[in-house]
Coordinates of C-alpha atoms in Angstrom, one line a residue:
M268 CA 113.1 -40.3 -9.5
S269 CA 113.3 -44.3 -9.8
E270 CA 116.5 -45.2 -11.5
P271 CA 120.0 -42.9 -11.5
T272 CA 121.3 -42.2 -14.7
L273 CA 124.3 -42.9 -15.8
H274 CA 127.3 -39.6 -15.9
H275 CA 130.8 -40.2 -17.7
L276 CA 134.4 -38.0 -16.8
D277 CA 137.5 -38.2 -17.9
C278 CA 140.1 -38.2 -14.5
P279 CA 144.2 -37.5 -14.8
G280 CA 146.2 -39.7 -14.6
S281 CA 150.2 -41.2 -14.4
T282 CA 149.8 -42.7 -17.5
G283 CA 147.2 -40.4 -19.5
Q284 CA 143.4 -40.1 -19.2
H285 CA 140.4 -42.7 -17.7
R286 CA 136.8 -43.1 -17.5
L287 CA 135.9 -42.6 -13.8
A288 CA 131.7 -43.7 -13.5
W289 CA 129.0 -42.2 -11.7
W290 CA 125.6 -43.5 -10.8
Q291 CA 123.3 -39.8 -9.4
W292 CA 120.4 -39.4 -8.0
G293 CA 118.1 -37.2 -7.0
A294 CA 117.8 -33.1 -8.4
A295 CA 121.3 -32.3 -11.0
Q296 CA 121.3 -28.8 -9.4
A297 CA 120.5 -29.3 -5.8
P298 CA 123.1 -27.9 -3.9
H299 CA 123.0 -30.5 -0.8
L300 CA 125.6 -33.4 -2.1
I301 CA 125.2 -36.5 -0.4
V302 CA 128.2 -38.7 -2.2
C303 CA 127.9 -42.3 -1.7
V304 CA 131.1 -45.1 -2.2
H305 CA 131.3 -48.7 -2.1
G306 CA 133.9 -51.3 -1.3
L307 CA 136.6 -52.7 -2.8
T308 CA 135.8 -55.4 -5.7
R309 CA 131.1 -54.0 -5.6
Q310 CA 130.1 -50.4 -7.5
G311 CA 128.5 -47.9 -7.1
R312 CA 124.6 -49.8 -7.6
D313 CA 125.6 -51.3 -4.0
F314 CA 123.5 -48.2 -3.0
D315 CA 120.7 -48.2 -4.9
V316 CA 118.2 -48.0 -2.1
L317 CA 119.5 -45.8 0.6
A318 CA 119.9 -43.5 -2.6
R319 CA 116.2 -44.1 -3.6
A320 CA 115.7 -43.1 0.2
L321 CA 117.8 -40.6 0.5
V322 CA 115.7 -38.8 -1.9
A323 CA 112.1 -39.4 -1.5
R324 CA 112.6 -38.1 2.3
A325 CA 114.3 -34.6 1.0
A326 CA 111.5 -34.5 -1.2
A327 CA 109.0 -35.5 1.3
Q328 CA 110.7 -32.3 3.7
G329 CA 109.7 -29.9 0.9
G330 CA 113.1 -29.6 -0.7
S331 CA 116.1 -31.7 -3.1
V332 CA 119.5 -33.6 -2.3
R333 CA 121.9 -34.8 -5.0
V334 CA 123.2 -38.2 -5.2
A335 CA 125.9 -39.0 -6.7
C336 CA 127.5 -43.0 -6.3
P337 CA 130.8 -43.5 -8.3
D338 CA 132.1 -46.3 -9.8
V339 CA 135.8 -46.3 -8.1
V340 CA 138.1 -46.7 -11.5
G341 CA 138.4 -51.0 -12.1
R342 CA 135.3 -51.1 -11.2
G343 CA 131.4 -51.3 -12.9
Q344 CA 130.7 -48.9 -15.5
S345 CA 133.9 -46.6 -15.6
A346 CA 137.9 -47.6 -17.1
W347 CA 140.6 -50.7 -16.2
L348 CA 143.3 -48.3 -15.8
P349 CA 146.4 -49.9 -17.8
D350 CA 148.4 -50.2 -14.9
P351 CA 147.6 -52.1 -12.7
M352 CA 149.8 -50.1 -9.5
G353 CA 147.6 -47.0 -10.2
Y354 CA 144.6 -48.8 -8.0
Q355 CA 145.5 -47.5 -4.9
Y356 CA 144.2 -44.8 -3.1
P357 CA 146.2 -41.2 -4.7
T358 CA 144.0 -42.9 -7.9
Y359 CA 140.5 -43.0 -5.8
V360 CA 141.3 -39.4 -3.8
A361 CA 142.7 -37.2 -7.2
D362 CA 138.9 -39.1 -9.0
T363 CA 136.9 -38.1 -6.3
L364 CA 138.3 -34.5 -6.5
S365 CA 137.8 -34.9 -10.1
L366 CA 134.8 -35.7 -9.5
L367 CA 134.2 -33.0 -6.7
A368 CA 134.5 -30.6 -9.5
R369 CA 133.1 -31.3 -11.7
L370 CA 129.7 -31.0 -10.0
H371 CA 130.5 -28.4 -7.9
A372 CA 130.6 -26.8 -12.1
Q373 CA 127.1 -28.4 -12.3
A374 CA 125.7 -27.0 -9.8
P375 CA 127.4 -24.6 -6.4
V376 CA 127.6 -27.5 -4.3
A377 CA 126.5 -26.0 0.0
A378 CA 126.5 -29.1 1.7
L379 CA 128.0 -32.1 1.1
D380 CA 127.3 -35.2 3.2
W381 CA 129.8 -38.6 3.2
V382 CA 128.2 -42.5 2.7
G383 CA 131.7 -44.6 2.6
T384 CA 131.7 -49.0 2.6
S385 CA 134.7 -50.7 3.4
M386 CA 137.4 -49.0 0.4
G387 CA 134.7 -46.2 0.6
G388 CA 134.8 -45.1 3.9
I389 CA 138.9 -45.1 4.0
I390 CA 138.8 -42.3 0.5
G391 CA 136.3 -40.7 2.5
M392 CA 138.7 -39.7 5.6
L393 CA 141.3 -39.2 3.2
V394 CA 139.0 -36.3 1.6
A395 CA 137.6 -35.1 4.7
G396 CA 141.2 -35.7 6.5
T397 CA 143.3 -33.6 4.0
P398 CA 143.9 -30.6 4.6
G399 CA 144.9 -28.4 1.7
L400 CA 142.4 -30.6 -0.8
P401 CA 140.3 -28.5 -3.2
L402 CA 136.1 -29.3 -1.7
P403 CA 134.2 -27.3 -2.6
V404 CA 132.9 -27.8 1.1
A405 CA 133.5 -29.1 3.8
P406 CA 132.5 -32.5 4.4
G407 CA 129.3 -31.5 7.0
R408 CA 128.3 -35.8 7.7
M409 CA 130.1 -38.9 7.5
V410 CA 129.0 -42.3 7.8
L411 CA 131.7 -45.1 7.7
N412 CA 130.1 -48.6 6.9
D413 CA 132.5 -51.2 8.3
V414 CA 135.6 -49.7 8.4
G415 CA 138.1 -47.3 10.0
P416 CA 141.7 -45.7 10.7
S417 CA 142.2 -49.2 11.7
I418 CA 142.4 -52.2 9.7
E419 CA 142.6 -55.7 10.8
W420 CA 145.3 -57.6 9.5
L421 CA 143.5 -61.3 9.3
A422 CA 141.2 -59.6 7.2
I423 CA 143.4 -58.6 5.1
Q424 CA 144.7 -61.8 4.2
R425 CA 140.8 -63.3 3.5
I426 CA 140.7 -60.6 0.7
Q427 CA 143.6 -61.6 -0.8
E428 CA 142.4 -65.2 -1.6
Y429 CA 139.6 -64.0 -3.1
A430 CA 140.1 -61.0 -4.7
G431 CA 140.7 -61.0 -8.6
K432 CA 140.6 -64.7 -8.7
A433 CA 137.0 -64.8 -9.7
P434 CA 135.8 -66.8 -12.5
E435 CA 136.0 -65.8 -16.0
R436 CA 132.5 -67.4 -17.1
F437 CA 129.1 -68.0 -15.1
D438 CA 126.7 -69.4 -16.7
S439 CA 124.3 -67.2 -15.4
V440 CA 123.0 -64.2 -13.1
E441 CA 121.8 -66.6 -9.7
A442 CA 124.8 -68.8 -10.7
A443 CA 127.6 -65.4 -9.5
A444 CA 125.1 -64.0 -7.3
R445 CA 126.1 -67.6 -5.3
Y446 CA 129.8 -67.5 -5.8
L447 CA 129.9 -63.4 -4.7
R448 CA 127.3 -64.7 -1.7
A449 CA 129.6 -67.5 -0.7
L450 CA 132.2 -63.9 -0.2
S451 CA 129.8 -61.3 1.7
L452 CA 129.3 -64.2 4.9
G453 CA 130.0 -60.9 7.5
F454 CA 127.3 -58.9 4.7
G455 CA 124.6 -60.3 7.4
P456 CA 121.9 -61.9 5.4
I457 CA 120.2 -60.7 3.2
P458 CA 117.3 -62.0 1.1
D459 CA 117.6 -63.8 -2.2
A460 CA 116.0 -61.2 -3.9
D461 CA 117.6 -58.2 -2.8
W462 CA 121.0 -60.9 -3.6
L463 CA 119.8 -60.5 -7.1
N464 CA 119.9 -57.2 -6.9
L465 CA 123.1 -56.7 -5.2
T466 CA 124.3 -59.0 -7.7
R467 CA 122.3 -57.5 -11.2
P468 CA 124.6 -54.6 -11.1
M469 CA 128.5 -57.2 -10.6
L470 CA 127.8 -58.1 -13.9
Q471 CA 128.3 -58.2 -18.0
A472 CA 127.1 -60.0 -20.5
L473 CA 129.3 -62.4 -22.7
P474 CA 129.0 -61.9 -26.4
G475 CA 128.5 -65.8 -26.6
G476 CA 126.2 -65.9 -23.7
G477 CA 126.4 -66.4 -20.4
W478 CA 128.5 -63.3 -17.6
R479 CA 131.6 -62.0 -16.2
L480 CA 132.2 -59.9 -13.7
C481 CA 132.6 -55.9 -15.2
S482 CA 135.6 -55.2 -12.5
D483 CA 139.3 -56.0 -13.4
P484 CA 140.5 -58.4 -11.5
A485 CA 143.8 -56.4 -11.4
I486 CA 141.7 -54.6 -8.8
A487 CA 143.6 -56.8 -7.0
V488 CA 147.7 -56.2 -7.4
P489 CA 148.3 -54.2 -5.2
M490 CA 147.0 -56.0 -2.3
A491 CA 148.1 -59.0 -3.1
S492 CA 151.3 -57.4 -2.5
L493 CA 150.6 -55.9 0.6
T494 CA 152.7 -56.8 4.1
R495 CA 151.3 -56.3 7.5
D496 CA 154.3 -53.6 7.9
A497 CA 152.7 -51.8 5.0
L498 CA 149.9 -51.7 6.4
A499 CA 150.9 -50.7 10.1
Q500 CA 152.2 -47.7 8.0
G501 CA 149.0 -46.9 6.2
D502 CA 147.1 -47.7 9.3
A503 CA 149.7 -44.3 11.5
I504 CA 148.8 -41.9 7.9
L505 CA 144.6 -43.1 8.4
W506 CA 144.2 -42.0 12.2
R507 CA 146.6 -38.2 11.0
A508 CA 143.3 -37.9 8.8
Y509 CA 140.4 -40.0 10.9
E510 CA 142.0 -36.7 13.9
Q511 CA 141.8 -33.6 10.7
I512 CA 138.1 -34.7 10.8
A513 CA 135.3 -31.5 11.1
A514 CA 132.5 -33.3 10.2
Q515 CA 129.6 -35.7 12.7
V516 CA 131.1 -38.8 12.1
L517 CA 128.8 -41.9 12.6
L518 CA 130.0 -45.4 12.6
L519 CA 128.9 -48.1 11.8
R520 CA 129.9 -52.1 12.4
G521 CA 127.9 -54.6 11.7
A522 CA 128.5 -57.6 14.6
D523 CA 130.2 -59.6 12.3
S524 CA 132.5 -58.0 10.9
D525 CA 136.5 -58.6 10.7
L526 CA 137.6 -55.7 9.6
L527 CA 136.4 -53.5 11.9
S528 CA 137.6 -54.6 14.9
P529 CA 135.6 -53.3 18.5
D530 CA 139.4 -51.7 19.8
T531 CA 139.4 -49.5 16.8
A532 CA 135.8 -48.5 17.0
R533 CA 136.0 -47.6 20.9
R534 CA 139.7 -45.5 20.2
M535 CA 137.4 -43.3 17.1
G536 CA 134.4 -43.2 19.7
E537 CA 136.7 -41.2 21.5
S538 CA 139.5 -39.9 19.2
G539 CA 138.7 -37.1 16.5
R540 CA 137.4 -33.3 16.2
A541 CA 134.2 -35.1 16.0
R542 CA 132.9 -37.5 17.8
A543 CA 131.8 -40.9 16.1

């Protein structure tokens, strides 16, 4: 499968139902499910290259795999919430549970793995490390990309400076790509053609010409009000969740990351039921 199929699910919420979109790769009936979840301002097509590789590797080994890449609510093809304060982790975890229930009903899930970048890794830690959640099976393996239970305050301040403040219109895909690249220097040296491929799913064509980001600017509202004390309280919750994760964990930290410190990465490798 060279392209994914787009699916939708209506999820309950405090202000009524909202529609969650996800991109599905591979065999719809495969019992091995891999869920890939993106960062704060991104969307599920970030994982196209990885998803293709996972499906191809499974086929080469004589098996099959199902890869689900959701657009977290407020991003991509998912709905925008009427109340911006809904853009927080309780909503994201609840939506994830609804998605997993739908995928399990579609075809029983016998093995569950998780790949999470930044926000997607935090969602994964909460899903895997919160006792009593109605999961089809416990995650067996997790990849946490550039994220841990402790988030650096300077990185939060950097995100607060740009999240939700994108121009309302770009003249071209290339102009949008340049704007996004300037905000994403920590992603590392990505070739121009690859960056354009990462940018196109982030955009929606405007009726009068031009493009805009397809994410709701209001996703930044809860982030804008986040304080250092509140961040510390959230870190404590995440460390408790991390300590409960039984899955094998692969932690990835970029050399230029300001979100995940070397000290946090080191502590993660020495902590928890599963060594990172």
